[in-house]
Coordinates of C-alpha atoms and ligand atoms in Angstrom, one line a residue:
X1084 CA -0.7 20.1 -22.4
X1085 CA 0.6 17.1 -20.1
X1086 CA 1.7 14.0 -22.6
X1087 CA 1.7 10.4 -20.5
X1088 CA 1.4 7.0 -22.7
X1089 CA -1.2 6.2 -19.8
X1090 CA -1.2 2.3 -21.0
X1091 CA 2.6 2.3 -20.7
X1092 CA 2.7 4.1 -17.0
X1093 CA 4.4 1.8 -14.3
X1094 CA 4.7 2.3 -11.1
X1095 CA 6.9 5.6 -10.8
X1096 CA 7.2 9.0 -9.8
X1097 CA 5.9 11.4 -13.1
X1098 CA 6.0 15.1 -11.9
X1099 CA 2.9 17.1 -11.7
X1100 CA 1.5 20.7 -11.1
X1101 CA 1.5 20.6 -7.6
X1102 CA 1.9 18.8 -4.2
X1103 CA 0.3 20.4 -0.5
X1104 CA 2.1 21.2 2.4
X1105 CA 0.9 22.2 5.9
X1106 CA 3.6 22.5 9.1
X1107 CA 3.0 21.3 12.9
X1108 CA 5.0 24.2 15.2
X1109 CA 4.3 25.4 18.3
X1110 CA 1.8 22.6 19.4
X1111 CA -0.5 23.9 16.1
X1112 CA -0.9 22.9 12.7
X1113 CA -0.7 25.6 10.3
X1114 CA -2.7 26.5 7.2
X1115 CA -2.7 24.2 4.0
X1116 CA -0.3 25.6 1.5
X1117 CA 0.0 25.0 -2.3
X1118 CA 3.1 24.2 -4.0
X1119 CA 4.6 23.3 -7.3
X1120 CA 8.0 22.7 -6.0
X1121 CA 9.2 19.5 -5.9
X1122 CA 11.8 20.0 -2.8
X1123 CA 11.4 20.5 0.5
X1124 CA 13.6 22.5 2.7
X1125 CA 14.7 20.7 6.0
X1126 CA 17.0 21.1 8.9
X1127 CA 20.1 19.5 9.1
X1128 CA 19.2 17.9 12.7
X1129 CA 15.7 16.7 11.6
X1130 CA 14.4 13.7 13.0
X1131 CA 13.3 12.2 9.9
X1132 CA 16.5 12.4 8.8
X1133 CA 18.2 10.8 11.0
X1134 CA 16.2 9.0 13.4
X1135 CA 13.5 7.9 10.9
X1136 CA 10.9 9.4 12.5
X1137 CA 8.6 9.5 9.3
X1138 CA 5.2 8.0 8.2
X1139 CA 3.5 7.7 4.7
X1140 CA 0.9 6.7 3.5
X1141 CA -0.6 5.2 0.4
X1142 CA -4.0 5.7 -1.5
X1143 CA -5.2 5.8 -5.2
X1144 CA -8.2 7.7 -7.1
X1145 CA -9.6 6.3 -9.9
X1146 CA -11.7 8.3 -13.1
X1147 CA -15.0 6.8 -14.1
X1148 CA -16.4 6.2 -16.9
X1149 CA -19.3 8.9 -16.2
X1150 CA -16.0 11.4 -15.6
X1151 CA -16.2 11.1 -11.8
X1152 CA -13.1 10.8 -9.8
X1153 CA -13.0 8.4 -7.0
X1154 CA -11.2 8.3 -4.0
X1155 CA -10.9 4.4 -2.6
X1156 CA -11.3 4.7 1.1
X1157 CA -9.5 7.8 2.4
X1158 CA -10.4 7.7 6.0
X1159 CA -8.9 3.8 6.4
X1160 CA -5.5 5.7 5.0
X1161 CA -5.9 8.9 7.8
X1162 CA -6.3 6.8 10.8
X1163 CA -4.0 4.6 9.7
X1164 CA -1.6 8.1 9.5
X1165 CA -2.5 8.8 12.6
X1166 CA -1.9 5.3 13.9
X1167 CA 1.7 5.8 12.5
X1168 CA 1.6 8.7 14.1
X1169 CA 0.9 8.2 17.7
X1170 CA 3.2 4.7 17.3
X1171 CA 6.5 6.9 16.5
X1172 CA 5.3 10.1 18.3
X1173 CA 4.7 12.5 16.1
X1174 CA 2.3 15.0 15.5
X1175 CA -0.9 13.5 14.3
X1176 CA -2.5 15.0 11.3
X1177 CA -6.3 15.5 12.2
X1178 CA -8.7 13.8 9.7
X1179 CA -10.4 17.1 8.1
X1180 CA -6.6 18.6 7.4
X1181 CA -6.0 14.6 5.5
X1182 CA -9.1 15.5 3.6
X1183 CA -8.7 19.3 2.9
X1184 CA -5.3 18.1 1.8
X1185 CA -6.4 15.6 -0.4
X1186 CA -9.3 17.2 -2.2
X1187 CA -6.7 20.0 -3.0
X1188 CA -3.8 17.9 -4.4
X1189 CA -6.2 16.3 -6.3
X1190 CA -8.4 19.3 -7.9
X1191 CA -5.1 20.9 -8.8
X1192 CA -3.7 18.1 -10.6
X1193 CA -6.8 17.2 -12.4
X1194 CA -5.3 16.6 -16.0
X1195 CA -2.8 14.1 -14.2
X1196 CA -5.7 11.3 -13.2
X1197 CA -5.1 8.4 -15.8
X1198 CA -8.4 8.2 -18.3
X1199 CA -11.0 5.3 -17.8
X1200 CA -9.8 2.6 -19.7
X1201 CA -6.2 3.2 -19.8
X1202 CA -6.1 0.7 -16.3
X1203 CA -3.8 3.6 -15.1
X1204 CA -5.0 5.5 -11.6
X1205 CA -3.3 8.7 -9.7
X1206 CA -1.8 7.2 -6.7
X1207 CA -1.8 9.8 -3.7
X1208 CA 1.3 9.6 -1.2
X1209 CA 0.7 11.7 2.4
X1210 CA 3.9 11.6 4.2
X1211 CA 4.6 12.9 7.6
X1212 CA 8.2 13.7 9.0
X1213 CA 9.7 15.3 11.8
X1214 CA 11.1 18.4 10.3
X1215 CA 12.5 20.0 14.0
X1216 CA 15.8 19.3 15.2
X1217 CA 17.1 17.5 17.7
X1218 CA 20.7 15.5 18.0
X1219 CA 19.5 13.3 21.1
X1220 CA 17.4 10.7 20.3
X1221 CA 14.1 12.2 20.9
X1222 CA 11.1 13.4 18.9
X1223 CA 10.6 16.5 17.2
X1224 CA 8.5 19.2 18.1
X1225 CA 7.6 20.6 14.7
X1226 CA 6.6 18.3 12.1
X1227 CA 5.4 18.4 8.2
X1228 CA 2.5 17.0 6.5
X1229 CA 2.9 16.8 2.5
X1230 CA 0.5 15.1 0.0
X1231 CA 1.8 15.0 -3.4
X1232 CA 0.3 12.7 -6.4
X1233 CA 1.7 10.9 -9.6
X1234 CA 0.1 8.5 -12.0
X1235 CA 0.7 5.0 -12.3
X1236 CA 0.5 1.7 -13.6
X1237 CA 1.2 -1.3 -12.2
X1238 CA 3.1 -1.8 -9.3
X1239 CA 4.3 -5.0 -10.4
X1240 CA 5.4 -5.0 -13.9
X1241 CA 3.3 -8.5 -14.9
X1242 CA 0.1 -6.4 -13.8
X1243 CA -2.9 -9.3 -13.0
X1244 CA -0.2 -11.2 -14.5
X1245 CA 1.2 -13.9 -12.1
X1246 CA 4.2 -13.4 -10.4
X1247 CA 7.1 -15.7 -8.9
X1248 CA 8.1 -15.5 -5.3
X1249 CA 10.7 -16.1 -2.7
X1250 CA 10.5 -17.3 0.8
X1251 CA 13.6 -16.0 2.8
X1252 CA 14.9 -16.3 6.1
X1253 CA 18.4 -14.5 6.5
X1254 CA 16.1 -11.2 6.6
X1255 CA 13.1 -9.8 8.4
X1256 CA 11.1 -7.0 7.5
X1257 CA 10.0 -6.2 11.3
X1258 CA 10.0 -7.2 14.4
X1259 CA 6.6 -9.1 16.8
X1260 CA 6.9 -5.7 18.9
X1261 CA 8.5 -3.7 16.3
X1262 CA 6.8 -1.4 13.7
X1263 CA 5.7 -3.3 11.5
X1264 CA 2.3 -2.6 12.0
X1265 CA 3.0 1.2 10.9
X1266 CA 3.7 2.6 7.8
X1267 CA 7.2 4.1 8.5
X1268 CA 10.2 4.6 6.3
X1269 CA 12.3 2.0 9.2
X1270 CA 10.1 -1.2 7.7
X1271 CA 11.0 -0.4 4.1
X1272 CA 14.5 0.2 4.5
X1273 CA 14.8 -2.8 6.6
X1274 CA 13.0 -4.7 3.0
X1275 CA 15.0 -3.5 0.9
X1276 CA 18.0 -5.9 0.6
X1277 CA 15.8 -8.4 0.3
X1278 CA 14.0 -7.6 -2.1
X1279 CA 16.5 -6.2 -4.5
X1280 CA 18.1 -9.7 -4.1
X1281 CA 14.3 -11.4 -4.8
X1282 CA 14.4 -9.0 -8.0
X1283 CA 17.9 -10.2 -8.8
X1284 CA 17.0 -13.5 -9.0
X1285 CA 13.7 -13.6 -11.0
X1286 CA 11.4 -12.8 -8.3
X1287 CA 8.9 -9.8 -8.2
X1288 CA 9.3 -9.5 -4.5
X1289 CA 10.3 -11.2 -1.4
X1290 CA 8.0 -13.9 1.1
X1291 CA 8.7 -12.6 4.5
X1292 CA 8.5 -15.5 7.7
X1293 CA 7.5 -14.2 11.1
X1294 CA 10.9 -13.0 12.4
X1295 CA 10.7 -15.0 15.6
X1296 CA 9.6 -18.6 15.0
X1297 CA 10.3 -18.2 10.8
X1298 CA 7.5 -20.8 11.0
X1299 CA 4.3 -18.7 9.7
X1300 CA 3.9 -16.5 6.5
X1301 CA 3.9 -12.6 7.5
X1302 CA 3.8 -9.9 4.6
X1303 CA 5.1 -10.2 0.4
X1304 CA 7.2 -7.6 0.8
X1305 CA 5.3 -4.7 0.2
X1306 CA 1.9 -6.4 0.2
X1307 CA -0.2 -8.8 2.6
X1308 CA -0.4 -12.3 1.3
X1309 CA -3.3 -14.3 1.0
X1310 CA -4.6 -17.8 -0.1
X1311 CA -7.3 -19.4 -1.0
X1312 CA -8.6 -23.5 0.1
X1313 CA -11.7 -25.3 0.6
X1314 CA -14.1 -21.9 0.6
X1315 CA -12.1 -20.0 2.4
X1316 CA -9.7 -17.2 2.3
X1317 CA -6.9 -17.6 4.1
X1318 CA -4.3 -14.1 5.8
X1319 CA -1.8 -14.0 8.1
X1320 CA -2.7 -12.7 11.9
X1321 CA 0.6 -10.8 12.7
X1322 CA 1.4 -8.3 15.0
X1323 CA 4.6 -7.3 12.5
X1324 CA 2.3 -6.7 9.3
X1325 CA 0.5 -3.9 7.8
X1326 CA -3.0 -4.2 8.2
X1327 CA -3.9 -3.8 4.8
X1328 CA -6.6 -1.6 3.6
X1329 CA -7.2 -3.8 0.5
X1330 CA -6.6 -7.2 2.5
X1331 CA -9.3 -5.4 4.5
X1332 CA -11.6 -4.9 1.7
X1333 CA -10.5 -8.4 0.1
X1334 CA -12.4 -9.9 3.2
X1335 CA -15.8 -8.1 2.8
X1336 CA -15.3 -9.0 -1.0
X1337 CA -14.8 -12.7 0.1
X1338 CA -17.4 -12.9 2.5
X1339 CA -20.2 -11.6 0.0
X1340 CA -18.8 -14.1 -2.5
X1341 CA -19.8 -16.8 -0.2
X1342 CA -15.9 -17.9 0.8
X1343 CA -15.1 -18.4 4.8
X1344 CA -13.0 -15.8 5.2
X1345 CA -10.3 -17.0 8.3
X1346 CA -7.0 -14.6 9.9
X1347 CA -4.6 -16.7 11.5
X1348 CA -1.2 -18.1 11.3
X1349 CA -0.3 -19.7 8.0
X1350 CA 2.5 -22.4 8.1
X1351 CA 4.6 -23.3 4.9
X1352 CA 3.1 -26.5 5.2
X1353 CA -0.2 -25.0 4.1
X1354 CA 1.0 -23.6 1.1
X1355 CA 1.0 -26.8 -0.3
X1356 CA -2.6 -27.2 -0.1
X1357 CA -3.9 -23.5 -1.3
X1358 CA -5.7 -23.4 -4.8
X1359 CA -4.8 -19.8 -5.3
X1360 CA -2.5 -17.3 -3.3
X1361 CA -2.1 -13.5 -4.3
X1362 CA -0.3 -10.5 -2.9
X1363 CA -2.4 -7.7 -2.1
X1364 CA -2.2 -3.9 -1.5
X1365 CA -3.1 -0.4 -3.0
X1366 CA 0.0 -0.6 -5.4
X1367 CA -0.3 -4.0 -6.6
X1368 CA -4.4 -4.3 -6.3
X1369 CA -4.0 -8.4 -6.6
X1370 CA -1.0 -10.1 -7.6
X1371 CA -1.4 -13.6 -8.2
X1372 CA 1.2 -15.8 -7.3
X1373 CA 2.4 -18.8 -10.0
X1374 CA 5.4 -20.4 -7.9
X1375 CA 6.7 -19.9 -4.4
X1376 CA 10.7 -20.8 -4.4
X1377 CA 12.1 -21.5 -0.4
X1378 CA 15.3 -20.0 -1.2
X1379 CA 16.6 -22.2 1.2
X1380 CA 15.5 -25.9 1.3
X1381 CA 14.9 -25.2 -2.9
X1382 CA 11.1 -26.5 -2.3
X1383 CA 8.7 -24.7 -4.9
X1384 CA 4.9 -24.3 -4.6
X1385 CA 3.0 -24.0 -7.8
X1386 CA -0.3 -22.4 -8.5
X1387 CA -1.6 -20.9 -11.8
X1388 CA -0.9 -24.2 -13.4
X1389 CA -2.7 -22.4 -16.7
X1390 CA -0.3 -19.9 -16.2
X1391 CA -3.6 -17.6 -15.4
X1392 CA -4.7 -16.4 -12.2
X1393 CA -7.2 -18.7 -10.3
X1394 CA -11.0 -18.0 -10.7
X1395 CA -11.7 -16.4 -7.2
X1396 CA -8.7 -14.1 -7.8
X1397 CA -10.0 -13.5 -10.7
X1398 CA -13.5 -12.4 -9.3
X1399 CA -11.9 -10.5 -6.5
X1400 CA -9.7 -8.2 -8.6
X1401 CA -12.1 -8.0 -11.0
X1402 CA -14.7 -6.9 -8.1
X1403 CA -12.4 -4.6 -6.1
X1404 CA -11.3 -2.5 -9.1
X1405 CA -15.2 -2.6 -10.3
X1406 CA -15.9 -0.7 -7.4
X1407 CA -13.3 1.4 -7.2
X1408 CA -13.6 2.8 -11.5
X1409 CA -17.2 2.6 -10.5
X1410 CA -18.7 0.3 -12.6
X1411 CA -19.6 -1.9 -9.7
X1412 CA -22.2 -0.6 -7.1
X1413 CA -20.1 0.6 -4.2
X1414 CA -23.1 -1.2 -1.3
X1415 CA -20.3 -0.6 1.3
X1416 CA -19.3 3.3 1.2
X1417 CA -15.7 2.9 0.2
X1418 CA -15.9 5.6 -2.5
X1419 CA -15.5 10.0 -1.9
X1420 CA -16.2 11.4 -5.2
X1421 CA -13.9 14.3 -5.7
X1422 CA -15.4 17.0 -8.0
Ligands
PLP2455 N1 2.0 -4.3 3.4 C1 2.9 -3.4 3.3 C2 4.2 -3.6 3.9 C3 2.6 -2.2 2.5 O1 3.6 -1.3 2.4 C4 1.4 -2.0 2.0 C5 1.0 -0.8 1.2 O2 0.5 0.1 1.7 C6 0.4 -3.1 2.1 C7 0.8 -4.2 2.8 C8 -0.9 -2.9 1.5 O3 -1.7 -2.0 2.3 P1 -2.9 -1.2 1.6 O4 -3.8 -2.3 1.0 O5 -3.5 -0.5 2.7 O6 -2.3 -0.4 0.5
COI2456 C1 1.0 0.0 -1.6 O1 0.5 1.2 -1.7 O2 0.3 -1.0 -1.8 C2 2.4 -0.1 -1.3 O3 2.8 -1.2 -1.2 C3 3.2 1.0 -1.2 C4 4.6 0.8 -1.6 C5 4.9 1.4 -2.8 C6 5.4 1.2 -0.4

C-alpha cells in the first residue's frame, strides 16, 4: 500500500512502480519495455551527456470525480517531442509509440494518480536522449525514449497564490535563433543561475527579456507570461520561447470568455498598464503575479492589490483545471481518458 499526504505533495520526484523504455538502433525503434528501475544504463561517450543532445517533455493526468483518468492534451506534448526532435537531430519518437508509452506508464502506476479533491495530479515526463556514442560533435545514432510519472503538487509553492517576480538582464535563457523554442535540457541549464538567484532573493522565478534588444518580455522562467488590459489577453510573440501548450489553451479559454486575445511583443512599459499578469505552463497551471521587481533600475509593478488573483485569472484557472478534472464540459477535445 503506497502512503502520499496528497494535499501536502509539491512539486518533486516521488518514486513509483514503474517507468517505460523503448531504444532507437539501427535506424528502428524497438519494442516498448517495462521497468521498475529507476536508472538507466548509458555510455560514457553519449551525446546527451555531453553534447546535450536531449529533449523532454511535460504533461499531467488528472482523476475525476466519476474515477476517470484524464490525460490533458497528449498529442500537443508528442509533436512538440518530435519538434525537439527534428530541431536537435535526433531520432523522432512516432506518435502511436508516445501514446503506447503513455497509456502503459500510466495503467501500471495507477495507485500513484493523486485522488479528486486532493488538487494533486500525476505529472508524466517523456524524455528523449542520445544514448550512442560519439566524441566529435555530431549526433547519435541510437537514441532512448523513457516515460516515467510521479505525483505532484504545485509547482510553485504559493499554488493559485500570487507570486513575486524578477526582471533580469545579466542573463538569457536563449537565444532569437537559439533553442528556445524546444524543450531541451541546454534552455534549462542556461536558467538556472538565474533563477536560483530569483529564489534567493524572494522571488518564485525569474522575468526573462528578449536576449537581443532586452526591450520585450520573453518567458517567467519556466513558464510563458501573460497579461491582461482593456479585454484583452496579452503573450509574448518570440522566436526564443516555448510555445506553451497551456498558453495555447489559455487563448481558446480567453477567446470564449469574450477577451481579445493579442501575441506580440510586450515592452516593460506595458506592464505598467496590465490589470492582471500570470505565469503559465503544465507545472504551474496559472500563477498569478502580485509584484514585478526590475532588478536593475529597482522599479516594481504591482497587481493583486487584494493580495488575490485578479477575476479573469481567476476564471481562467478555474476553467482550465475544470476541464482538465472534468467537471467542465471538454467542447474542444483536449481530454484522452485512460482506462
Ligand atoms: N516555458 C517553458 C520554458 C517551459 O519549460 C514550460 C513547460 O513546459 C512552459 C513554458 C509551459 O509549457 P506547457 O504549457 O506546454 O507546459
Ligand atoms: C511545465 O511543465 O510547466 C514546466 O515548466 C516543466 C518544468 C518543470 C521544466
Amino acid at each position: 500500500m503506497i502512503n502520499i499526504d496528497w494535499k501536502k505533495l509539491v512539486f518533486g520526484y516521488t518514486k513509483t512502480n514503474y517507468n517505460v523504455r523503448c531504444y532507437y538502433r539501427d535506424g528502428k525503434w524497438g519494442s516498448l519495455e517495462l521497468s521498475s528501475s529507476e536508472t538507466i544504463n548509458i555510455h560514457i561517450a553519449a551525446t546527451a551527456l555531453h553534447y546535450g543532445q536531449e529533449a523532454f517533455e511535460g504533461l499531467k493526468a488528472f482523476m475525476g470525480k466519476d474515477g476517470k483518468v484524464r490525460v490533458f492534451r497528449w498529442e500537443e506534448n508528442a509533436k512538440r517531442l518530435h519538434r525537439s526532435a527534428e530541431g536537435i537531430l535526433m531520432a523522432p519518437v512516432p506518435e502511436e509509440l508516445f501514446q503506447k508509452a503513455l497509456f502503459k506508464v500510466i495503467k501500471h502506476n495507477k495507485d500513484f494518480i493523486p485522488p479528486y479533491g486532493s488538487g494533486a495530479s500525476l505529472y508524466i515526463r517523456p524524455l528523449l536522449i542520445g544514448s550512442g556514442a560519439q566524441v566529435g560533435v555530431k549526433p547519435a545514432n541510437e537514441y532512448l525514449f523513457v516515460m516515467f510519472v510521479t505525483p505532484v503538487g504545485p509547482y510553485f509553492k504559493e499554488g493559485f497564490n500570487p507570486v513575486d517576480i524578477q526582471i533580469v538582464r545579466d542573463f538569457d535563457r536563449a537565444a532569437p535563433l537559439g533553442t528556445g523554442h524546444l524543450k531541451v535540457g541546454g534552455n534549462y541549464a542556461a536558467s538556472l543561475r538565474a533563477g536560483v538567484r530569483a529564489h534567493d532573493e524572494g522571488f518564485a522565478s525569474a522575468l526573462f527579456l528578449d536576449a537581443k534588444t532586452k526591450t520585450y518580455i520573453d518567458e517567467a522562467g519556466p513558464a510563458n507570461f501573460f497579461g491582461i488590459a482593456n479585454g484583452k489577453y496579452i503573450t509574448p510573440d518570440s522566436t526564443s520561447i516555448l510555445p506553451s501548450i497551456t498558453n495555447m489553451s489559455l487563448q481558446t479559454l480567453a477567446t470564449e470568455m469574450g477577451l481579445h486575445v493579442e501575441k506580440r511583443h510586450i515592452t516593460l512599459e506595458e506592464l505598467a498598464q496590465f490589470e492582471e499578469v500570470g505565469a503559465c505552463g503544465t507545472a504551474a497551471v496559472i500563477s498569478p503575479i502580485k509584484k514585478i521587481l526590475d532588478r536593475d533600475s529597482n522599479r516594481v509593478f504591482e497587481y493583486c492589490k487584494d493580495g488575490k488573483a485578479g477575476p479573469i485569472s481567476t476564471k481562467l484557472y478555474q476553467t482550465l483545471q475544470g476541464i482538465q478534472f472534468g467537471d467542465i464540459e471538454d467542447k474542444y477535445n483536449w481530454i484522452t481518458f485512460v482506462d
